[in-house]
Amino acid sequence: MASTPHKRHFGIDPRSGKLALGTWRIPMPRSRVGRIGLGSALMVGGTLGFLPVLGFWMLPLGFIVLSNDISFIRRRRRRLVIWWSRRKRGSKADVDMKRSPHRPDNP
């Protein structure tokens, strides 16, 4: 059985129902109540990140899990993704502009 390489993305894969974190795949509960409960538990555990075992890493994971079922959080996550991609694209354009010997603002 050949293993197909997974594309890198973050969120819940609609085909398999698994949480995709880069190349990792984590099974998620099939019920909406189970996913909301898991996401809420991750958020609560993330606020207690100063304790051992629990960590602040649980907050973004909780947001990703909850964004599958709660539209308010989904919209916020999408806005964050768009902002981040524009920011990354803008920083690359700035670097390219600085490296270019023929900048349009130079005479």
Short mmCIF file of N, CA and C in Angstrom, two decimals:
data_model
loop_
_atom_site.label_atom_id
_atom_site.label_comp_id
_atom_site.label_asym_id
_atom_site.label_seq_id
_atom_site.Cartn_x
_atom_site.Cartn_y
_atom_site.Cartn_z
N MET A 1 0.85 -1.16 0.00
CA MET A 1 0.00 0.00 0.00
C MET A 1 0.90 1.23 0.00
N ALA A 2 0.81 2.03 -1.02
CA ALA A 2 1.64 3.22 -1.15
C ALA A 2 1.03 4.36 -0.36
N SER A 3 1.87 5.08 0.35
CA SER A 3 1.42 6.22 1.13
C SER A 3 1.55 7.48 0.29
N THR A 4 0.46 8.22 0.16
CA THR A 4 0.51 9.45 -0.60
C THR A 4 0.95 10.59 0.30
N PRO A 5 1.83 11.47 -0.18
CA PRO A 5 2.27 12.58 0.66
C PRO A 5 1.12 13.56 0.89
N HIS A 6 1.02 14.04 2.13
CA HIS A 6 -0.03 14.99 2.48
C HIS A 6 0.42 16.40 2.15
N LYS A 7 -0.53 17.20 1.65
CA LYS A 7 -0.24 18.61 1.45
C LYS A 7 -0.18 19.29 2.80
N ARG A 8 0.66 20.29 2.93
CA ARG A 8 0.77 21.03 4.18
C ARG A 8 -0.36 22.05 4.24
N HIS A 9 -1.24 21.90 5.21
CA HIS A 9 -2.25 22.91 5.50
C HIS A 9 -2.72 22.72 6.93
N PHE A 10 -3.45 23.68 7.41
CA PHE A 10 -3.89 23.67 8.80
C PHE A 10 -5.40 23.80 8.84
N GLY A 11 -6.05 22.98 9.64
CA GLY A 11 -7.50 22.98 9.76
C GLY A 11 -8.03 21.57 9.69
N ILE A 12 -9.34 21.45 9.62
CA ILE A 12 -9.96 20.14 9.56
C ILE A 12 -10.18 19.77 8.09
N ASP A 13 -9.63 18.64 7.70
CA ASP A 13 -9.76 18.15 6.34
C ASP A 13 -11.20 17.69 6.12
N PRO A 14 -11.93 18.29 5.18
CA PRO A 14 -13.33 17.93 5.00
C PRO A 14 -13.55 16.50 4.50
N ARG A 15 -12.57 15.94 3.79
CA ARG A 15 -12.73 14.59 3.26
C ARG A 15 -12.56 13.52 4.32
N SER A 16 -11.53 13.67 5.16
CA SER A 16 -11.25 12.63 6.15
C SER A 16 -11.80 12.96 7.54
N GLY A 17 -12.10 14.23 7.79
CA GLY A 17 -12.58 14.63 9.11
C GLY A 17 -11.49 14.69 10.15
N LYS A 18 -10.23 14.71 9.71
CA LYS A 18 -9.10 14.76 10.64
C LYS A 18 -8.54 16.17 10.69
N LEU A 19 -7.98 16.52 11.84
CA LEU A 19 -7.34 17.82 12.02
C LEU A 19 -5.97 17.75 11.37
N ALA A 20 -5.72 18.65 10.43
CA ALA A 20 -4.44 18.69 9.72
C ALA A 20 -3.58 19.80 10.30
N LEU A 21 -2.42 19.42 10.80
CA LEU A 21 -1.44 20.38 11.32
C LEU A 21 -0.14 20.15 10.56
N GLY A 22 0.00 20.84 9.46
CA GLY A 22 1.17 20.60 8.61
C GLY A 22 1.03 19.23 7.96
N THR A 23 1.95 18.31 8.28
CA THR A 23 1.87 16.96 7.73
C THR A 23 1.25 15.98 8.71
N TRP A 24 0.96 16.41 9.92
CA TRP A 24 0.32 15.55 10.92
C TRP A 24 -1.17 15.51 10.71
N ARG A 25 -1.79 14.36 10.98
CA ARG A 25 -3.24 14.19 10.91
C ARG A 25 -3.71 13.63 12.24
N ILE A 26 -4.65 14.31 12.89
CA ILE A 26 -5.16 13.90 14.20
C ILE A 26 -6.65 13.63 14.04
N PRO A 27 -7.13 12.43 14.41
CA PRO A 27 -8.56 12.13 14.29
C PRO A 27 -9.39 13.05 15.19
N MET A 28 -10.54 13.47 14.68
CA MET A 28 -11.44 14.36 15.42
C MET A 28 -12.75 13.62 15.68
N PRO A 29 -13.48 14.02 16.74
CA PRO A 29 -14.80 13.43 16.97
C PRO A 29 -15.73 13.74 15.80
N ARG A 30 -16.58 12.80 15.48
CA ARG A 30 -17.50 13.00 14.35
C ARG A 30 -18.68 13.89 14.71
N SER A 31 -19.05 13.93 15.99
CA SER A 31 -20.21 14.73 16.38
C SER A 31 -19.81 16.18 16.63
N ARG A 32 -20.72 17.08 16.33
CA ARG A 32 -20.49 18.51 16.53
C ARG A 32 -20.28 18.82 18.01
N VAL A 33 -21.07 18.20 18.88
CA VAL A 33 -20.94 18.42 20.32
C VAL A 33 -19.57 17.97 20.81
N GLY A 34 -19.08 16.85 20.29
CA GLY A 34 -17.76 16.36 20.67
C GLY A 34 -16.65 17.32 20.27
N ARG A 35 -16.75 17.88 19.03
CA ARG A 35 -15.73 18.83 18.57
C ARG A 35 -15.78 20.12 19.37
N ILE A 36 -16.98 20.61 19.68
CA ILE A 36 -17.09 21.83 20.48
C ILE A 36 -16.57 21.59 21.89
N GLY A 37 -16.86 20.43 22.45
CA GLY A 37 -16.35 20.09 23.78
C GLY A 37 -14.83 20.00 23.80
N LEU A 38 -14.26 19.36 22.77
CA LEU A 38 -12.81 19.23 22.68
C LEU A 38 -12.16 20.60 22.49
N GLY A 39 -12.71 21.42 21.60
CA GLY A 39 -12.15 22.76 21.38
C GLY A 39 -12.23 23.62 22.62
N SER A 40 -13.34 23.53 23.33
CA SER A 40 -13.50 24.31 24.57
C SER A 40 -12.51 23.83 25.64
N ALA A 41 -12.33 22.52 25.74
CA ALA A 41 -11.38 21.98 26.71
C ALA A 41 -9.95 22.43 26.38
N LEU A 42 -9.61 22.46 25.10
CA LEU A 42 -8.29 22.95 24.71
C LEU A 42 -8.11 24.42 25.06
N MET A 43 -9.17 25.21 24.87
CA MET A 43 -9.09 26.63 25.20
C MET A 43 -8.91 26.84 26.70
N VAL A 44 -9.66 26.10 27.50
CA VAL A 44 -9.54 26.22 28.96
C VAL A 44 -8.15 25.75 29.40
N GLY A 45 -7.68 24.65 28.84
CA GLY A 45 -6.34 24.17 29.17
C GLY A 45 -5.25 25.14 28.73
N GLY A 46 -5.49 25.83 27.63
CA GLY A 46 -4.52 26.82 27.17
C GLY A 46 -4.41 28.02 28.07
N THR A 47 -5.52 28.39 28.73
CA THR A 47 -5.45 29.51 29.67
C THR A 47 -4.66 29.13 30.93
N LEU A 48 -4.52 27.85 31.17
CA LEU A 48 -3.74 27.36 32.31
C LEU A 48 -2.35 26.92 31.84
N GLY A 49 -1.82 27.59 30.84
CA GLY A 49 -0.57 27.20 30.21
C GLY A 49 0.65 27.30 31.09
N PHE A 50 0.55 28.00 32.19
CA PHE A 50 1.70 28.12 33.09
C PHE A 50 1.90 26.85 33.91
N LEU A 51 0.92 25.95 33.91
CA LEU A 51 1.04 24.69 34.64
C LEU A 51 1.79 23.65 33.80
N PRO A 52 2.40 22.65 34.46
CA PRO A 52 3.07 21.59 33.69
C PRO A 52 2.07 20.80 32.83
N VAL A 53 2.51 20.27 31.74
CA VAL A 53 1.76 19.48 30.76
C VAL A 53 0.84 20.37 29.92
N LEU A 54 0.05 21.22 30.55
CA LEU A 54 -0.79 22.14 29.79
C LEU A 54 0.10 23.23 29.23
N GLY A 55 -0.31 23.82 28.15
CA GLY A 55 0.54 24.84 27.57
C GLY A 55 -0.26 25.82 26.74
N PHE A 56 0.37 26.93 26.43
CA PHE A 56 -0.28 27.95 25.62
C PHE A 56 -0.47 27.48 24.18
N TRP A 57 0.18 26.38 23.80
CA TRP A 57 -0.01 25.80 22.47
C TRP A 57 -1.44 25.31 22.28
N MET A 58 -2.15 25.11 23.39
CA MET A 58 -3.52 24.58 23.30
C MET A 58 -4.51 25.63 22.80
N LEU A 59 -4.21 26.92 22.97
CA LEU A 59 -5.12 27.97 22.53
C LEU A 59 -5.33 27.99 21.02
N PRO A 60 -4.27 28.08 20.20
CA PRO A 60 -4.52 28.08 18.76
C PRO A 60 -5.13 26.77 18.27
N LEU A 61 -4.77 25.66 18.89
CA LEU A 61 -5.36 24.37 18.51
C LEU A 61 -6.86 24.36 18.81
N GLY A 62 -7.23 24.92 19.97
CA GLY A 62 -8.65 25.03 20.32
C GLY A 62 -9.41 25.90 19.35
N PHE A 63 -8.79 27.02 18.91
CA PHE A 63 -9.44 27.89 17.92
C PHE A 63 -9.64 27.16 16.60
N ILE A 64 -8.66 26.37 16.18
CA ILE A 64 -8.79 25.64 14.93
C ILE A 64 -9.92 24.62 15.02
N VAL A 65 -10.00 23.91 16.14
CA VAL A 65 -11.07 22.91 16.31
C VAL A 65 -12.43 23.58 16.34
N LEU A 66 -12.55 24.67 17.08
CA LEU A 66 -13.84 25.36 17.18
C LEU A 66 -14.24 26.03 15.87
N SER A 67 -13.27 26.43 15.05
CA SER A 67 -13.60 27.14 13.82
C SER A 67 -14.33 26.25 12.82
N ASN A 68 -14.28 24.96 13.01
CA ASN A 68 -15.01 24.07 12.12
C ASN A 68 -16.52 24.16 12.34
N ASP A 69 -16.95 24.47 13.55
CA ASP A 69 -18.37 24.43 13.87
C ASP A 69 -18.98 25.78 14.23
N ILE A 70 -18.20 26.74 14.64
CA ILE A 70 -18.73 28.03 15.08
C ILE A 70 -18.34 29.08 14.05
N SER A 71 -19.35 29.65 13.39
CA SER A 71 -19.09 30.56 12.27
C SER A 71 -18.35 31.83 12.70
N PHE A 72 -18.62 32.35 13.89
CA PHE A 72 -17.94 33.56 14.36
C PHE A 72 -16.42 33.34 14.43
N ILE A 73 -16.02 32.21 14.95
CA ILE A 73 -14.59 31.88 15.06
C ILE A 73 -14.02 31.57 13.69
N ARG A 74 -14.79 30.92 12.82
CA ARG A 74 -14.34 30.61 11.47
C ARG A 74 -14.03 31.89 10.70
N ARG A 75 -14.91 32.90 10.81
CA ARG A 75 -14.66 34.17 10.12
C ARG A 75 -13.41 34.85 10.64
N ARG A 76 -13.20 34.82 11.94
CA ARG A 76 -11.99 35.43 12.53
C ARG A 76 -10.72 34.70 12.07
N ARG A 77 -10.80 33.37 12.01
CA ARG A 77 -9.64 32.60 11.55
C ARG A 77 -9.33 32.91 10.09
N ARG A 78 -10.36 33.01 9.26
CA ARG A 78 -10.12 33.32 7.85
C ARG A 78 -9.53 34.71 7.67
N ARG A 79 -10.00 35.68 8.45
CA ARG A 79 -9.42 37.02 8.38
C ARG A 79 -7.96 37.01 8.80
N LEU A 80 -7.64 36.22 9.82
CA LEU A 80 -6.26 36.11 10.27
C LEU A 80 -5.39 35.48 9.19
N VAL A 81 -5.89 34.45 8.51
CA VAL A 81 -5.13 33.80 7.45
C VAL A 81 -4.89 34.77 6.30
N ILE A 82 -5.91 35.54 5.92
CA ILE A 82 -5.75 36.51 4.84
C ILE A 82 -4.76 37.59 5.23
N TRP A 83 -4.87 38.10 6.46
CA TRP A 83 -3.93 39.12 6.94
C TRP A 83 -2.51 38.59 6.92
N TRP A 84 -2.34 37.35 7.39
CA TRP A 84 -1.01 36.77 7.47
C TRP A 84 -0.41 36.58 6.07
N SER A 85 -1.22 36.10 5.11
CA SER A 85 -0.70 35.88 3.76
C SER A 85 -0.35 37.20 3.09
N ARG A 86 -1.16 38.24 3.31
CA ARG A 86 -0.83 39.55 2.75
C ARG A 86 0.44 40.11 3.38
N ARG A 87 0.59 39.90 4.67
CA ARG A 87 1.78 40.37 5.38
C ARG A 87 3.02 39.68 4.85
N LYS A 88 2.93 38.35 4.66
CA LYS A 88 4.07 37.60 4.14
C LYS A 88 4.39 38.02 2.70
N ARG A 89 3.34 38.20 1.89
CA ARG A 89 3.53 38.61 0.51
C ARG A 89 4.13 40.01 0.45
N GLY A 90 3.68 40.91 1.33
CA GLY A 90 4.20 42.27 1.37
C GLY A 90 5.65 42.32 1.79
N SER A 91 6.04 41.48 2.73
CA SER A 91 7.43 41.49 3.17
C SER A 91 8.34 40.94 2.07
N LYS A 92 7.87 39.98 1.29
CA LYS A 92 8.66 39.47 0.18
C LYS A 92 8.80 40.53 -0.90
N ALA A 93 7.74 41.29 -1.15
CA ALA A 93 7.80 42.36 -2.15
C ALA A 93 8.76 43.45 -1.69
N ASP A 94 8.77 43.76 -0.40
CA ASP A 94 9.70 44.76 0.12
C ASP A 94 11.14 44.31 -0.05
N VAL A 95 11.41 43.03 0.22
CA VAL A 95 12.77 42.51 0.06
C VAL A 95 13.17 42.55 -1.40
N ASP A 96 12.27 42.16 -2.31
CA ASP A 96 12.57 42.19 -3.74
C ASP A 96 12.83 43.61 -4.20
N MET A 97 12.07 44.57 -3.67
CA MET A 97 12.22 45.96 -4.05
C MET A 97 13.57 46.49 -3.60
N LYS A 98 14.02 46.10 -2.42
CA LYS A 98 15.31 46.56 -1.91
C LYS A 98 16.46 45.97 -2.70
N ARG A 99 16.30 44.76 -3.22
CA ARG A 99 17.37 44.10 -3.97
C ARG A 99 17.44 44.58 -5.41
N SER A 100 16.35 45.12 -5.93
CA SER A 100 16.29 45.52 -7.32
C SER A 100 17.19 46.73 -7.57
N PRO A 101 18.08 46.67 -8.57
CA PRO A 101 18.96 47.80 -8.83
C PRO A 101 18.23 48.97 -9.49
N HIS A 102 17.11 48.73 -10.14
CA HIS A 102 16.36 49.77 -10.84
C HIS A 102 15.05 50.02 -10.12
N ARG A 103 15.14 50.68 -9.00
CA ARG A 103 13.93 51.00 -8.23
C ARG A 103 13.22 52.16 -8.92
N PRO A 104 11.89 52.12 -8.96
CA PRO A 104 11.17 53.17 -9.68
C PRO A 104 11.29 54.55 -9.02
N ASP A 105 11.65 54.61 -7.74
CA ASP A 105 11.74 55.91 -7.09
C ASP A 105 13.14 56.53 -7.24
N ASN A 106 14.11 55.78 -7.81
CA ASN A 106 15.44 56.34 -8.04
C ASN A 106 15.48 57.01 -9.41
N PRO A 107 16.13 58.17 -9.51
CA PRO A 107 16.22 58.83 -10.84
C PRO A 107 17.23 58.17 -11.74
#
